[in-house]
PDB file of C-alpha atoms in Angstrom:
ATOM      1  CA  UNK A 258      96.520   7.913 176.397  1.00 42.00           C
ATOM      2  CA  UNK A 259      94.040   5.977 179.024  1.00 52.00           C
ATOM      3  CA  UNK A 260      92.810   2.815 177.692  1.00 59.00           C
ATOM      4  CA  UNK A 261      88.754   2.413 177.800  1.00 70.00           C
ATOM      5  CA  UNK A 262      86.411  -0.137 177.805  1.00 85.00           C
ATOM      6  CA  UNK A 263      82.908  -0.669 176.567  1.00 92.00           C
ATOM      7  CA  UNK A 264      80.571  -2.042 178.983  1.00 94.00           C
ATOM      8  CA  UNK A 265      77.168  -3.357 177.683  1.00 95.00           C
ATOM      9  CA  UNK A 266      74.244  -3.260 180.917  1.00 96.00           C
ATOM     10  CA  UNK A 267      71.200  -5.692 180.870  1.00 97.00           C
ATOM     11  CA  UNK A 268      68.834  -3.479 183.365  1.00 98.00           C
ATOM     12  CA  UNK A 269      65.590  -4.695 185.017  1.00 98.00           C
ATOM     13  CA  UNK A 270      63.636  -1.864 186.426  1.00 98.00           C
ATOM     14  CA  UNK A 271      59.883  -1.251 187.525  1.00 98.00           C
ATOM     15  CA  UNK A 272      58.951   2.161 185.538  1.00 97.00           C
ATOM     16  CA  UNK A 273      56.033   3.358 188.257  1.00 97.00           C
ATOM     17  CA  UNK A 274      57.902   6.081 189.983  1.00 96.00           C
ATOM     18  CA  UNK A 275      59.875   7.427 186.710  1.00 97.00           C
ATOM     19  CA  UNK A 276      58.885   9.594 183.686  1.00 96.00           C
ATOM     20  CA  UNK A 277      60.476   6.855 181.414  1.00 95.00           C
ATOM     21  CA  UNK A 278      63.944   5.479 180.376  1.00 96.00           C
ATOM     22  CA  UNK A 279      65.118   9.049 179.198  1.00 93.00           C
ATOM     23  CA  UNK A 280      66.580  11.715 180.872  1.00 90.00           C
ATOM     24  CA  UNK A 281      63.840  14.596 180.825  1.00 89.00           C
ATOM     25  CA  UNK A 282      63.033  18.039 182.348  1.00 85.00           C
ATOM     26  CA  UNK A 283      59.908  17.134 183.741  1.00 88.00           C
ATOM     27  CA  UNK A 284      60.884  14.471 186.389  1.00 93.00           C
ATOM     28  CA  UNK A 285      63.332  11.752 187.361  1.00 96.00           C
ATOM     29  CA  UNK A 286      64.278   9.233 184.615  1.00 97.00           C
ATOM     30  CA  UNK A 287      65.779   5.625 184.705  1.00 97.00           C
ATOM     31  CA  UNK A 288      68.587   6.804 183.083  1.00 97.00           C
ATOM     32  CA  UNK A 289      69.365   9.823 184.900  1.00 97.00           C
ATOM     33  CA  UNK A 290      69.323   7.728 188.151  1.00 97.00           C
ATOM     34  CA  UNK A 291      71.808   5.138 186.369  1.00 97.00           C
ATOM     35  CA  UNK A 292      74.112   7.677 185.121  1.00 97.00           C
ATOM     36  CA  UNK A 293      74.439   9.266 188.585  1.00 97.00           C
ATOM     37  CA  UNK A 294      75.289   6.025 190.207  1.00 97.00           C
ATOM     38  CA  UNK A 295      78.168   5.035 187.285  1.00 96.00           C
ATOM     39  CA  UNK A 296      79.733   8.678 188.226  1.00 96.00           C
ATOM     40  CA  UNK A 297      79.258   7.652 191.785  1.00 96.00           C
ATOM     41  CA  UNK A 298      80.808   4.019 191.574  1.00 95.00           C
ATOM     42  CA  UNK A 299      83.393   5.102 188.587  1.00 94.00           C
ATOM     43  CA  UNK A 300      84.610   8.819 189.673  1.00 93.00           C
ATOM     44  CA  UNK A 301      83.599  10.216 185.989  1.00 93.00           C
ATOM     45  CA  UNK A 302      80.771  11.178 184.092  1.00 93.00           C
ATOM     46  CA  UNK A 303      79.452   8.618 181.983  1.00 93.00           C
ATOM     47  CA  UNK A 304      76.893   8.650 179.190  1.00 94.00           C
ATOM     48  CA  UNK A 305      74.141   5.527 178.970  1.00 96.00           C
ATOM     49  CA  UNK A 306      73.270   4.832 175.052  1.00 95.00           C
ATOM     50  CA  UNK A 307      70.338   2.166 175.387  1.00 96.00           C
ATOM     51  CA  UNK A 308      68.636   0.007 173.012  1.00 94.00           C
ATOM     52  CA  UNK A 309      65.623   2.364 172.981  1.00 92.00           C
ATOM     53  CA  UNK A 310      62.716   4.221 175.077  1.00 91.00           C
ATOM     54  CA  UNK A 311      60.229   3.328 177.705  1.00 94.00           C
ATOM     55  CA  UNK A 312      57.633   5.716 178.536  1.00 92.00           C
ATOM     56  CA  UNK A 313      56.340   6.941 181.996  1.00 94.00           C
ATOM     57  CA  UNK A 314      55.356   4.042 184.016  1.00 96.00           C
ATOM     58  CA  UNK A 315      56.415   1.384 181.820  1.00 98.00           C
ATOM     59  CA  UNK A 316      58.749  -1.425 183.071  1.00 98.00           C
ATOM     60  CA  UNK A 317      61.879  -3.130 181.429  1.00 98.00           C
ATOM     61  CA  UNK A 318      62.989  -6.527 182.439  1.00 97.00           C
ATOM     62  CA  UNK A 319      65.900  -6.688 179.584  1.00 96.00           C
ATOM     63  CA  UNK A 320      66.731  -2.857 178.968  1.00 97.00           C
ATOM     64  CA  UNK A 321      70.356  -2.724 177.294  1.00 97.00           C
ATOM     65  CA  UNK A 322      72.482   0.283 177.951  1.00 97.00           C
ATOM     66  CA  UNK A 323      76.296   0.716 176.816  1.00 96.00           C
ATOM     67  CA  UNK A 324      78.729   3.415 178.466  1.00 95.00           C
ATOM     68  CA  UNK A 325      82.645   3.746 177.858  1.00 93.00           C
ATOM     69  CA  UNK A 326      84.760   4.046 180.851  1.00 92.00           C
ATOM     70  CA  UNK A 327      88.578   4.376 181.224  1.00 88.00           C
ATOM     71  CA  UNK A 328      87.915   2.566 184.955  1.00 85.00           C
ATOM     72  CA  UNK A 329      88.921  -1.196 184.145  1.00 84.00           C
ATOM     73  CA  UNK A 330      86.858  -3.075 186.656  1.00 88.00           C
ATOM     74  CA  UNK A 331      85.936  -6.839 186.845  1.00 90.00           C
ATOM     75  CA  UNK A 332      82.511  -7.316 185.049  1.00 91.00           C
ATOM     76  CA  UNK A 333      81.096  -8.741 188.379  1.00 92.00           C
ATOM     77  CA  UNK A 334      82.268  -5.024 190.103  1.00 93.00           C
ATOM     78  CA  UNK A 335      80.446  -3.113 187.716  1.00 93.00           C
ATOM     79  CA  UNK A 336      77.104  -5.220 188.378  1.00 95.00           C
ATOM     80  CA  UNK A 337      77.304  -5.368 191.973  1.00 96.00           C
ATOM     81  CA  UNK A 338      78.637  -2.323 192.755  1.00 95.00           C
ATOM     82  CA  UNK A 339      75.978  -0.403 190.933  1.00 97.00           C
ATOM     83  CA  UNK A 340      73.430  -2.981 192.666  1.00 97.00           C
ATOM     84  CA  UNK A 341      74.509  -1.559 196.275  1.00 97.00           C
ATOM     85  CA  UNK A 342      73.959   2.097 194.922  1.00 98.00           C
ATOM     86  CA  UNK A 343      70.683   1.947 192.971  1.00 98.00           C
ATOM     87  CA  UNK A 344      67.222   2.038 194.358  1.00 97.00           C
ATOM     88  CA  UNK A 345      64.907  -1.160 194.693  1.00 97.00           C
ATOM     89  CA  UNK A 346      63.100  -0.679 191.694  1.00 97.00           C
ATOM     90  CA  UNK A 347      66.245  -0.573 189.511  1.00 98.00           C
ATOM     91  CA  UNK A 348      68.855  -3.158 189.013  1.00 98.00           C
ATOM     92  CA  UNK A 349      71.687  -4.344 186.914  1.00 98.00           C
ATOM     93  CA  UNK A 350      71.456  -8.000 185.971  1.00 97.00           C
ATOM     94  CA  UNK A 351      74.378  -8.414 183.760  1.00 95.00           C
ATOM     95  CA  UNK A 352      77.279  -6.386 182.927  1.00 95.00           C
ATOM     96  CA  UNK A 353      79.718  -7.671 179.830  1.00 93.00           C
ATOM     97  CA  UNK A 354      82.352  -5.927 177.445  1.00 93.00           C
ATOM     98  CA  UNK A 355      81.445  -4.965 173.748  1.00 92.00           C
ATOM     99  CA  UNK A 356      83.559  -4.221 170.832  1.00 89.00           C
ATOM    100  CA  UNK A 357      84.253  -0.719 170.179  1.00 86.00           C
ATOM    101  CA  UNK A 358      81.871  -0.211 167.389  1.00 87.00           C
ATOM    102  CA  UNK A 359      78.527  -1.887 169.447  1.00 91.00           C
ATOM    103  CA  UNK A 360      75.745   0.467 169.359  1.00 91.00           C
ATOM    104  CA  UNK A 361      72.715  -0.567 171.776  1.00 92.00           C
ATOM    105  CA  UNK A 362      69.987   0.891 169.318  1.00 91.00           C
ATOM    106  CA  UNK A 363      71.156   0.289 166.117  1.00 91.00           C
ATOM    107  CA  UNK A 364      72.684  -3.145 166.139  1.00 91.00           C
ATOM    108  CA  UNK A 365      69.459  -4.678 167.454  1.00 92.00           C
ATOM    109  CA  UNK A 366      67.618  -7.055 165.522  1.00 92.00           C
ATOM    110  CA  UNK A 367      64.358  -7.331 167.364  1.00 94.00           C
ATOM    111  CA  UNK A 368      62.355  -6.504 170.665  1.00 96.00           C
ATOM    112  CA  UNK A 369      60.187  -8.621 172.876  1.00 97.00           C
ATOM    113  CA  UNK A 370      57.290  -7.001 174.972  1.00 98.00           C
ATOM    114  CA  UNK A 371      54.662  -8.245 176.953  1.00 98.00           C
ATOM    115  CA  UNK A 372      51.187  -6.366 177.817  1.00 98.00           C
ATOM    116  CA  UNK A 373      49.502  -8.004 180.724  1.00 98.00           C
ATOM    117  CA  UNK A 374      46.138  -7.360 181.239  1.00 98.00           C
ATOM    118  CA  UNK A 375      44.321  -8.606 184.566  1.00 98.00           C
ATOM    119  CA  UNK A 376      40.648 -10.225 183.752  1.00 97.00           C
ATOM    120  CA  UNK A 377      38.292 -10.202 186.820  1.00 96.00           C
ATOM    121  CA  UNK A 378      35.332  -8.552 189.054  1.00 95.00           C
ATOM    122  CA  UNK A 379      37.694  -7.702 191.594  1.00 96.00           C
ATOM    123  CA  UNK A 380      40.681  -5.248 191.781  1.00 95.00           C
ATOM    124  CA  UNK A 381      43.641  -6.890 192.442  1.00 96.00           C
ATOM    125  CA  UNK A 382      45.939  -4.392 194.781  1.00 97.00           C
ATOM    126  CA  UNK A 383      49.105  -6.870 194.223  1.00 96.00           C
ATOM    127  CA  UNK A 384      49.094  -6.637 190.398  1.00 96.00           C
ATOM    128  CA  UNK A 385      47.704  -3.078 189.798  1.00 95.00           C
ATOM    129  CA  UNK A 386      50.735  -1.811 188.959  1.00 96.00           C
ATOM    130  CA  UNK A 387      51.594  -4.345 186.445  1.00 97.00           C
ATOM    131  CA  UNK A 388      48.513  -5.177 184.766  1.00 98.00           C
ATOM    132  CA  UNK A 389      45.537  -3.478 183.275  1.00 98.00           C
ATOM    133  CA  UNK A 390      42.442  -4.600 185.216  1.00 98.00           C
ATOM    134  CA  UNK A 391      39.284  -5.470 183.110  1.00 97.00           C
ATOM    135  CA  UNK A 392      36.227  -6.443 184.663  1.00 93.00           C
ATOM    136  CA  UNK A 393      34.287  -8.194 181.356  1.00 87.00           C
ATOM    137  CA  UNK A 394      35.185 -11.078 179.726  1.00 88.00           C
ATOM    138  CA  UNK A 395      36.834 -10.959 176.443  1.00 94.00           C
ATOM    139  CA  UNK A 396      36.219 -12.972 173.208  1.00 95.00           C
ATOM    140  CA  UNK A 397      39.292 -14.657 172.772  1.00 95.00           C
ATOM    141  CA  UNK A 398      38.600 -16.028 169.432  1.00 96.00           C
ATOM    142  CA  UNK A 399      38.191 -12.551 167.908  1.00 96.00           C
ATOM    143  CA  UNK A 400      41.131 -11.265 169.668  1.00 97.00           C
ATOM    144  CA  UNK A 401      43.433 -14.397 168.359  1.00 97.00           C
ATOM    145  CA  UNK A 402      42.104 -13.921 164.953  1.00 96.00           C
ATOM    146  CA  UNK A 403      42.943 -10.264 165.065  1.00 96.00           C
ATOM    147  CA  UNK A 404      46.377 -10.713 166.689  1.00 97.00           C
ATOM    148  CA  UNK A 405      47.521 -12.623 163.762  1.00 97.00           C
ATOM    149  CA  UNK A 406      46.812 -10.378 160.953  1.00 96.00           C
ATOM    150  CA  UNK A 407      49.310  -7.972 163.085  1.00 96.00           C
ATOM    151  CA  UNK A 408      52.217 -10.433 162.240  1.00 97.00           C
ATOM    152  CA  UNK A 409      54.475  -9.502 159.111  1.00 95.00           C
ATOM    153  CA  UNK A 410      55.189  -6.068 157.722  1.00 94.00           C
ATOM    154  CA  UNK A 411      52.366  -3.598 158.034  1.00 92.00           C
ATOM    155  CA  UNK A 412      52.091   0.563 157.772  1.00 90.00           C
ATOM    156  CA  UNK A 413      51.772   0.879 161.374  1.00 91.00           C
ATOM    157  CA  UNK A 414      50.613   4.927 160.855  1.00 88.00           C
ATOM    158  CA  UNK A 415      47.223   4.346 162.771  1.00 89.00           C
ATOM    159  CA  UNK A 416      49.443   2.441 166.003  1.00 92.00           C
ATOM    160  CA  UNK A 417      51.524   5.302 166.666  1.00 85.00           C
ATOM    161  CA  UNK A 418      51.399   7.840 169.424  1.00 81.00           C
ATOM    162  CA  UNK A 419      51.700  11.757 168.895  1.00 72.00           C
ATOM    163  CA  UNK A 420      54.840  13.370 168.753  1.00 70.00           C
ATOM    164  CA  UNK A 421      56.180   9.861 167.171  1.00 72.00           C
ATOM    165  CA  UNK A 422      59.276  11.322 165.125  1.00 65.00           C
ATOM    166  CA  UNK A 423      59.635   8.070 163.238  1.00 73.00           C
ATOM    167  CA  UNK A 424      60.861   8.807 159.518  1.00 79.00           C
ATOM    168  CA  UNK A 425      58.521   5.397 158.086  1.00 84.00           C
ATOM    169  CA  UNK A 426      55.930   4.006 159.789  1.00 85.00           C
ATOM    170  CA  UNK A 427      56.513   0.388 158.226  1.00 91.00           C
ATOM    171  CA  UNK A 428      57.404  -2.464 160.906  1.00 92.00           C
ATOM    172  CA  UNK A 429      57.853  -5.803 160.566  1.00 95.00           C
ATOM    173  CA  UNK A 430      56.041  -7.626 163.586  1.00 96.00           C
ATOM    174  CA  UNK A 431      57.231 -11.506 163.723  1.00 96.00           C
ATOM    175  CA  UNK A 432      54.623 -12.573 166.165  1.00 97.00           C
ATOM    176  CA  UNK A 433      51.856 -11.498 168.554  1.00 98.00           C
ATOM    177  CA  UNK A 434      50.953 -14.471 171.104  1.00 97.00           C
ATOM    178  CA  UNK A 435      48.370 -14.959 173.716  1.00 98.00           C
ATOM    179  CA  UNK A 436      49.460 -16.585 176.797  1.00 97.00           C
ATOM    180  CA  UNK A 437      46.673 -17.771 179.158  1.00 96.00           C
ATOM    181  CA  UNK A 438      47.501 -17.423 182.815  1.00 96.00           C
ATOM    182  CA  UNK A 439      44.523 -16.870 184.450  1.00 95.00           C
ATOM    183  CA  UNK A 440      43.626 -14.406 185.639  1.00 96.00           C
ATOM    184  CA  UNK A 441      46.161 -12.865 183.840  1.00 97.00           C
ATOM    185  CA  UNK A 442      46.229 -12.963 179.912  1.00 98.00           C
ATOM    186  CA  UNK A 443      49.679 -11.871 178.201  1.00 98.00           C
ATOM    187  CA  UNK A 444      49.954 -10.515 174.801  1.00 98.00           C
ATOM    188  CA  UNK A 445      53.604 -11.352 173.713  1.00 98.00           C
ATOM    189  CA  UNK A 446      54.668  -9.011 170.938  1.00 98.00           C
ATOM    190  CA  UNK A 447      57.966  -9.738 168.971  1.00 97.00           C
ATOM    191  CA  UNK A 448      59.242  -7.515 166.063  1.00 96.00           C
ATOM    192  CA  UNK A 449      62.110  -5.608 164.445  1.00 92.00           C
ATOM    193  CA  UNK A 450      61.254  -2.374 166.068  1.00 91.00           C
ATOM    194  CA  UNK A 451      58.280  -0.337 167.023  1.00 94.00           C
ATOM    195  CA  UNK A 452      56.859   3.169 167.164  1.00 92.00           C
ATOM    196  CA  UNK A 453      55.888   5.563 169.886  1.00 88.00           C
ATOM    197  CA  UNK A 454      52.936   3.573 171.750  1.00 92.00           C
ATOM    198  CA  UNK A 455      52.723   1.213 169.141  1.00 94.00           C
ATOM    199  CA  UNK A 456      52.509  -1.625 171.504  1.00 97.00           C
ATOM    200  CA  UNK A 457      49.860   0.085 173.682  1.00 96.00           C
ATOM    201  CA  UNK A 458      47.729   0.776 171.119  1.00 95.00           C
ATOM    202  CA  UNK A 459      48.206  -2.963 169.491  1.00 96.00           C
ATOM    203  CA  UNK A 460      46.888  -4.247 172.958  1.00 97.00           C
ATOM    204  CA  UNK A 461      44.146  -1.556 173.214  1.00 97.00           C
ATOM    205  CA  UNK A 462      42.616  -2.099 169.896  1.00 96.00           C
ATOM    206  CA  UNK A 463      42.984  -5.926 170.403  1.00 97.00           C
ATOM    207  CA  UNK A 464      40.901  -5.168 173.625  1.00 97.00           C
ATOM    208  CA  UNK A 465      38.185  -3.051 171.560  1.00 96.00           C
ATOM    209  CA  UNK A 466      38.011  -5.893 168.630  1.00 96.00           C
ATOM    210  CA  UNK A 467      37.382  -8.900 171.655  1.00 96.00           C
ATOM    211  CA  UNK A 468      35.002  -6.234 173.180  1.00 95.00           C
ATOM    212  CA  UNK A 469      33.218  -6.243 169.723  1.00 93.00           C
ATOM    213  CA  UNK A 470      33.487  -2.026 169.480  1.00 93.00           C
ATOM    214  CA  UNK A 471      35.849  -2.541 166.630  1.00 91.00           C
ATOM    215  CA  UNK A 472      34.706  -4.809 164.015  1.00 92.00           C
ATOM    216  CA  UNK A 473      37.337  -7.042 162.086  1.00 93.00           C
ATOM    217  CA  UNK A 474      36.722  -5.210 159.041  1.00 91.00           C
ATOM    218  CA  UNK A 475      37.356  -2.178 160.736  1.00 91.00           C
ATOM    219  CA  UNK A 476      40.691  -3.398 162.206  1.00 92.00           C
ATOM    220  CA  UNK A 477      41.495  -4.442 158.804  1.00 90.00           C
ATOM    221  CA  UNK A 478      41.127  -0.727 157.709  1.00 88.00           C
ATOM    222  CA  UNK A 479      43.419   0.317 160.480  1.00 89.00           C
ATOM    223  CA  UNK A 480      46.278  -2.023 159.832  1.00 88.00           C
ATOM    224  CA  UNK A 481      46.203  -1.219 156.020  1.00 84.00           C
ATOM    225  CA  UNK A 482      46.236   2.981 157.372  1.00 73.00           C
ATOM    226  CA  UNK A 483      42.782   3.442 155.192  1.00 60.00           C
ATOM    227  CA  UNK A 484      41.031   4.663 158.048  1.00 54.00           C
ATOM    228  CA  UNK A 485      40.564   8.184 159.046  1.00 59.00           C
ATOM    229  CA  UNK A 486      40.986   7.688 162.883  1.00 64.00           C
ATOM    230  CA  UNK A 487      43.939   6.205 165.377  1.00 71.00           C
ATOM    231  CA  UNK A 488      43.803   2.789 166.559  1.00 77.00           C
ATOM    232  CA  UNK A 489      42.667   2.658 170.213  1.00 73.00           C
ATOM    233  CA  UNK A 490      42.201   2.769 173.152  1.00 88.00           C
ATOM    234  CA  UNK A 491      45.841   3.136 173.996  1.00 94.00           C
ATOM    235  CA  UNK A 492      46.464   0.700 176.646  1.00 97.00           C
ATOM    236  CA  UNK A 493      47.689   2.105 180.041  1.00 97.00           C
ATOM    237  CA  UNK A 494      51.562   2.149 180.083  1.00 97.00           C
ATOM    238  CA  UNK A 495      51.602   0.021 183.721  1.00 97.00           C
ATOM    239  CA  UNK A 496      50.651  -3.349 181.855  1.00 98.00           C
ATOM    240  CA  UNK A 497      53.870  -2.812 179.368  1.00 98.00           C
ATOM    241  CA  UNK A 498      57.461  -4.278 179.914  1.00 98.00           C
ATOM    242  CA  UNK A 499      60.418  -4.630 177.754  1.00 98.00           C
ATOM    243  CA  UNK A 500      61.326  -8.550 178.011  1.00 97.00           C
ATOM    244  CA  UNK A 501      64.146  -8.521 175.817  1.00 96.00           C
ATOM    245  CA  UNK A 502      66.259  -7.431 172.883  1.00 96.00           C
ATOM    246  CA  UNK A 503      68.063  -9.189 170.141  1.00 93.00           C
ATOM    247  CA  UNK A 504      71.292  -8.655 169.042  1.00 91.00           C
ATOM    248  CA  UNK A 505      71.830 -11.459 166.319  1.00 78.00           C
ATOM    249  CA  UNK A 506      70.081 -12.184 162.880  1.00 51.00           C
ATOM    250  CA  UNK A 507      67.646 -14.958 164.234  1.00 49.00           C
ATOM    251  CA  UNK A 508      63.655 -14.084 164.299  1.00 46.00           C
ATOM    252  CA  UNK A 509      62.466 -14.968 168.055  1.00 43.00           C
ATOM    253  CA  UNK A 510      60.022 -17.822 167.588  1.00 41.00           C
TER     254      UNK A 510
END
């Protein structure tokens, strides 16, 4: 019997040209590209198991995916070999061996997403693929007050997108921080896991609160799941980036 090895990849990509991470029938995905290049590199079919999914247009700096192979190469060879074959908008940042029972999704203990706003009366051609352009100023005090309310365990049923198949809508959010980097405002969200479109709906709702289109009282009802309508608006996909996935027991600060 041939020896096999489980390899974990840390992957960065710009999601602009893809229908998302997962293989889909309606277009090209990041997973499809990586699996094709792995087959080219290793001479055998490979199936990637990832830490989760990202939607069309969403970016990643820290997507994690594992695969099993009988081609036992130095870790550097997996990384550099793939990066020679991959398009410029996808790169493998790291390759490392993991034990046989490791699961990229079920063993994850937390994720960090960043949503980026570009606040300026003038549009930016350079920032357009990675941020949501807002021409008006936002009430930071209202925004921070609402952001703090997200922290903790809540029923996020109002913050899930259509088609979400999660068995439960209760999630534990560790922190929601606003990081000023003018003209950018980053919304850093860290938690155990997220529903479909949840972070984008959180970001969109924070913007609505900051524009006084959603009151703090209405926000509280949304967070308790006692409001008739969904949260929103859902922020555009291109402002979102998966920054990191954790695989230990610590809660990120």
